[in-house]
Amino acid sequence: LTLSDNGKWLLAVNAGSHEVSVFGVSPAGLTLVDKIASGGLRPISVTQYKDRVYVLNAGGSGNLAGFTLGKNGQLTPIPNSSRNLSNNGLGAAPGPAQVSFSPDGDVLVVTEKGTNLIDTYAVDEDGLAGNLTTHPSSGATPFGFDFSRRGTLIVSEAFGGAVNASAASSYAVSDDAFESISASVPTGQTAACWVVVT
């Protein structure tokens, strides 16, 4: 799930039907306003920045697919917006976990559990994701992540579910750079999958 910047639209991935739903948000509750094919198989994560939406599909070879979010909540596929993950569209998907825009909308970030990679895609002025750049995660099984208000990327590391082995790491991210700030910092717990920054 992701809530739009203006709080008007709730976007939800529908993994079983390979679709994305948009709900209007009001004090009375949620109203379904659109449902569209996700641009791939088994969507598992969705992100939004202004009028751009990207969906992470984990089925088949995995991919990203882009959409425009209209003023009435309708999603329209962006032509030529599909992007491969680190497997270059070959074979099984590399265990993608989450996609998100950076706070300034200049970068899309994807974590890959199966390859221990963090993918970045620079986003142009038209909201189109560019070529993939991969970066090794500080620790094993990078999973969920969030950005701080200043744009620091903080990633949970599940370490394959090993007992009490999970950790978190942080990175400085821009459209032309990716730099580790804190290497794996132990959480003292098992299988850290998600993180949120207040």
Short mmCIF file of C-alpha atoms in Angstrom, two decimals:
data_model
loop_
_atom_site.label_atom_id
_atom_site.label_comp_id
_atom_site.label_asym_id
_atom_site.label_seq_id
_atom_site.Cartn_x
_atom_site.Cartn_y
_atom_site.Cartn_z
CA LEU A 1 0.00 0.00 0.00
CA THR A 2 0.99 3.61 -0.46
CA LEU A 3 -0.92 6.80 0.27
CA SER A 4 -0.57 9.61 -2.26
CA ASP A 5 1.24 12.80 -1.29
CA ASN A 6 -2.02 14.72 -1.04
CA GLY A 7 -3.74 11.98 1.00
CA LYS A 8 -6.52 11.58 -1.59
CA TRP A 9 -5.56 8.21 -3.10
CA LEU A 10 -4.60 4.86 -1.60
CA LEU A 11 -2.78 2.56 -4.04
CA ALA A 12 -2.76 -1.19 -3.43
CA VAL A 13 -1.03 -4.00 -5.29
CA ASN A 14 -3.14 -7.08 -5.99
CA ALA A 15 -0.59 -9.89 -6.23
CA GLY A 16 -3.11 -12.63 -7.03
CA SER A 17 -4.67 -10.87 -10.01
CA HIS A 18 -1.56 -9.01 -11.24
CA GLU A 19 -3.30 -5.64 -10.86
CA VAL A 20 -3.07 -2.34 -9.00
CA SER A 21 -6.10 -0.73 -7.35
CA VAL A 22 -6.67 2.94 -6.53
CA PHE A 23 -9.07 3.92 -3.76
CA GLY A 24 -10.39 7.39 -3.08
CA VAL A 25 -9.91 8.36 0.57
CA SER A 26 -12.57 10.32 2.44
CA PRO A 27 -13.85 10.63 6.02
CA ALA A 28 -16.54 8.11 5.06
CA GLY A 29 -13.98 5.47 4.04
CA LEU A 30 -12.48 4.11 0.83
CA THR A 31 -14.02 4.01 -2.63
CA LEU A 32 -12.53 1.98 -5.49
CA VAL A 33 -11.92 4.35 -8.42
CA ASP A 34 -9.61 2.35 -10.69
CA LYS A 35 -8.03 -1.06 -11.20
CA ILE A 36 -5.41 -1.76 -13.87
CA ALA A 37 -2.92 -4.46 -14.91
CA SER A 38 0.37 -4.01 -13.05
CA GLY A 39 2.60 -4.25 -16.12
CA GLY A 40 4.01 -7.58 -14.95
CA LEU A 41 3.29 -10.57 -12.75
CA ARG A 42 2.65 -10.67 -8.98
CA PRO A 43 3.02 -7.01 -7.98
CA ILE A 44 4.35 -6.71 -4.44
CA SER A 45 5.16 -3.03 -3.89
CA VAL A 46 4.04 0.37 -5.19
CA THR A 47 5.39 3.90 -4.83
CA GLN A 48 4.16 7.36 -5.85
CA TYR A 49 5.68 10.81 -6.35
CA LYS A 50 3.49 13.65 -7.63
CA ASP A 51 1.72 12.20 -10.70
CA ARG A 52 4.09 9.24 -11.15
CA VAL A 53 3.53 5.71 -9.85
CA TYR A 54 5.88 2.74 -10.14
CA VAL A 55 4.98 -0.87 -9.38
CA LEU A 56 7.44 -3.64 -8.51
CA ASN A 57 6.47 -7.00 -9.98
CA ALA A 58 8.03 -10.11 -8.42
CA GLY A 59 6.62 -12.80 -10.70
CA GLY A 60 8.29 -14.21 -13.80
CA SER A 61 11.60 -12.42 -14.31
CA GLY A 62 10.44 -9.42 -12.27
CA ASN A 63 10.26 -5.80 -13.44
CA LEU A 64 9.28 -2.23 -12.67
CA ALA A 65 6.36 -0.62 -14.51
CA GLY A 66 5.44 3.06 -14.53
CA PHE A 67 2.05 4.81 -14.55
CA THR A 68 0.63 8.32 -14.51
CA LEU A 69 -1.82 9.09 -11.70
CA GLY A 70 -4.62 11.29 -13.01
CA LYS A 71 -6.43 13.99 -11.06
CA ASN A 72 -9.45 11.67 -10.69
CA GLY A 73 -7.36 8.72 -9.48
CA GLN A 74 -7.05 6.88 -12.80
CA LEU A 75 -3.79 5.12 -13.64
CA THR A 76 -2.41 5.23 -17.19
CA PRO A 77 0.62 3.13 -18.22
CA ILE A 78 3.69 5.19 -19.17
CA PRO A 79 4.92 4.00 -22.59
CA ASN A 80 8.35 2.31 -22.52
CA SER A 81 8.55 2.57 -18.72
CA SER A 82 9.14 -1.13 -17.95
CA ARG A 83 12.59 -1.68 -16.39
CA ASN A 84 14.43 -4.92 -15.67
CA LEU A 85 15.92 -5.82 -12.33
CA SER A 86 19.49 -7.06 -11.86
CA ASN A 87 18.82 -10.27 -13.82
CA ASN A 88 18.29 -8.18 -16.98
CA GLY A 89 14.92 -9.83 -17.51
CA LEU A 90 16.36 -13.35 -17.73
CA GLY A 91 15.33 -16.32 -15.60
CA ALA A 92 13.53 -16.07 -12.28
CA ALA A 93 13.11 -12.78 -10.47
CA PRO A 94 15.97 -12.00 -8.04
CA GLY A 95 13.77 -11.85 -4.95
CA PRO A 96 12.68 -8.20 -5.12
CA ALA A 97 11.15 -6.82 -1.92
CA GLN A 98 10.27 -3.11 -2.13
CA VAL A 99 10.30 -0.10 -4.45
CA SER A 100 10.22 3.55 -3.42
CA PHE A 101 10.95 7.00 -4.74
CA SER A 102 13.53 9.06 -2.88
CA PRO A 103 11.96 12.05 -1.08
CA ASP A 104 12.91 14.41 -3.93
CA GLY A 105 11.62 12.02 -6.61
CA ASP A 106 14.98 11.88 -8.38
CA VAL A 107 15.72 8.19 -7.70
CA LEU A 108 13.80 4.91 -7.58
CA VAL A 109 15.23 2.32 -5.18
CA VAL A 110 14.57 -1.44 -5.21
CA THR A 111 15.87 -4.04 -2.75
CA GLU A 112 16.67 -7.58 -3.94
CA LYS A 113 16.64 -10.29 -1.27
CA GLY A 114 17.98 -13.01 -3.55
CA THR A 115 21.08 -11.16 -4.76
CA ASN A 116 21.90 -8.93 -1.76
CA LEU A 117 21.73 -5.94 -4.08
CA ILE A 118 20.14 -2.51 -3.87
CA ASP A 119 19.06 -1.20 -7.28
CA THR A 120 18.78 2.47 -8.18
CA TYR A 121 17.26 4.16 -11.22
CA ALA A 122 17.71 7.89 -11.86
CA VAL A 123 14.36 9.50 -12.74
CA ASP A 124 14.24 12.21 -15.41
CA GLU A 125 12.15 15.39 -15.44
CA ASP A 126 9.32 13.54 -17.16
CA GLY A 127 9.20 10.90 -14.41
CA LEU A 128 10.75 8.16 -16.54
CA ALA A 129 13.18 5.79 -14.81
CA GLY A 130 16.59 5.50 -16.45
CA ASN A 131 19.06 2.63 -16.57
CA LEU A 132 19.62 0.33 -13.63
CA THR A 133 22.64 0.70 -11.35
CA THR A 134 23.26 -2.03 -8.76
CA HIS A 135 24.97 -1.66 -5.39
CA PRO A 136 25.98 -4.38 -2.91
CA SER A 137 24.01 -4.27 0.31
CA SER A 138 26.06 -3.89 3.48
CA GLY A 139 24.40 -7.01 4.93
CA ALA A 140 22.56 -10.05 3.64
CA THR A 141 18.93 -10.12 2.50
CA PRO A 142 18.13 -6.41 2.14
CA PHE A 143 14.38 -6.19 2.58
CA GLY A 144 12.19 -3.25 3.51
CA PHE A 145 13.43 0.33 3.70
CA ASP A 146 12.47 3.92 4.35
CA PHE A 147 13.98 7.36 3.84
CA SER A 148 14.65 9.91 6.55
CA ARG A 149 13.36 13.45 6.07
CA ARG A 150 16.84 14.46 4.87
CA GLY A 151 16.91 11.65 2.31
CA THR A 152 19.03 9.03 4.06
CA LEU A 153 18.10 5.51 2.94
CA ILE A 154 17.70 3.06 5.85
CA VAL A 155 17.43 -0.64 4.92
CA SER A 156 16.43 -3.63 7.02
CA GLU A 157 18.59 -6.75 6.57
CA ALA A 158 16.93 -10.09 7.30
CA PHE A 159 20.12 -12.19 6.97
CA GLY A 160 18.14 -15.10 5.59
CA GLY A 161 16.15 -15.46 8.79
CA ALA A 162 19.16 -16.53 10.88
CA VAL A 163 18.35 -16.32 14.59
CA ASN A 164 19.16 -12.93 16.16
CA ALA A 165 21.25 -12.00 13.09
CA SER A 166 19.19 -9.24 11.49
CA ALA A 167 20.52 -5.71 11.08
CA ALA A 168 19.95 -2.34 9.45
CA SER A 169 22.21 -0.15 7.33
CA SER A 170 22.05 3.38 5.92
CA TYR A 171 23.12 5.04 2.70
CA ALA A 172 23.38 8.44 1.03
CA VAL A 173 21.55 8.25 -2.30
CA SER A 174 21.34 10.65 -5.23
CA ASP A 175 20.76 10.35 -8.96
CA ASP A 176 24.51 9.93 -9.54
CA ALA A 177 25.87 8.53 -6.24
CA PHE A 178 25.33 5.80 -3.67
CA GLU A 179 27.46 5.73 -0.53
CA SER A 180 27.32 3.71 2.68
CA ILE A 181 26.86 5.74 5.86
CA SER A 182 26.42 3.00 8.48
CA ALA A 183 27.32 -0.59 7.67
CA SER A 184 25.18 -3.35 9.18
CA VAL A 185 24.08 -2.39 12.69
CA PRO A 186 22.65 -5.42 14.57
CA THR A 187 19.05 -5.28 15.72
CA GLY A 188 19.51 -8.23 18.10
CA GLN A 189 16.41 -9.78 16.57
CA THR A 190 15.47 -12.26 13.85
CA ALA A 191 14.45 -11.58 10.23
CA ALA A 192 14.00 -7.80 10.25
CA CYS A 193 11.77 -7.28 7.22
CA TRP A 194 10.47 -3.70 7.40
CA VAL A 195 11.52 -0.32 8.71
CA VAL A 196 9.79 3.02 9.15
CA VAL A 197 11.36 6.39 9.98
CA THR A 198 9.32 8.83 12.05
#
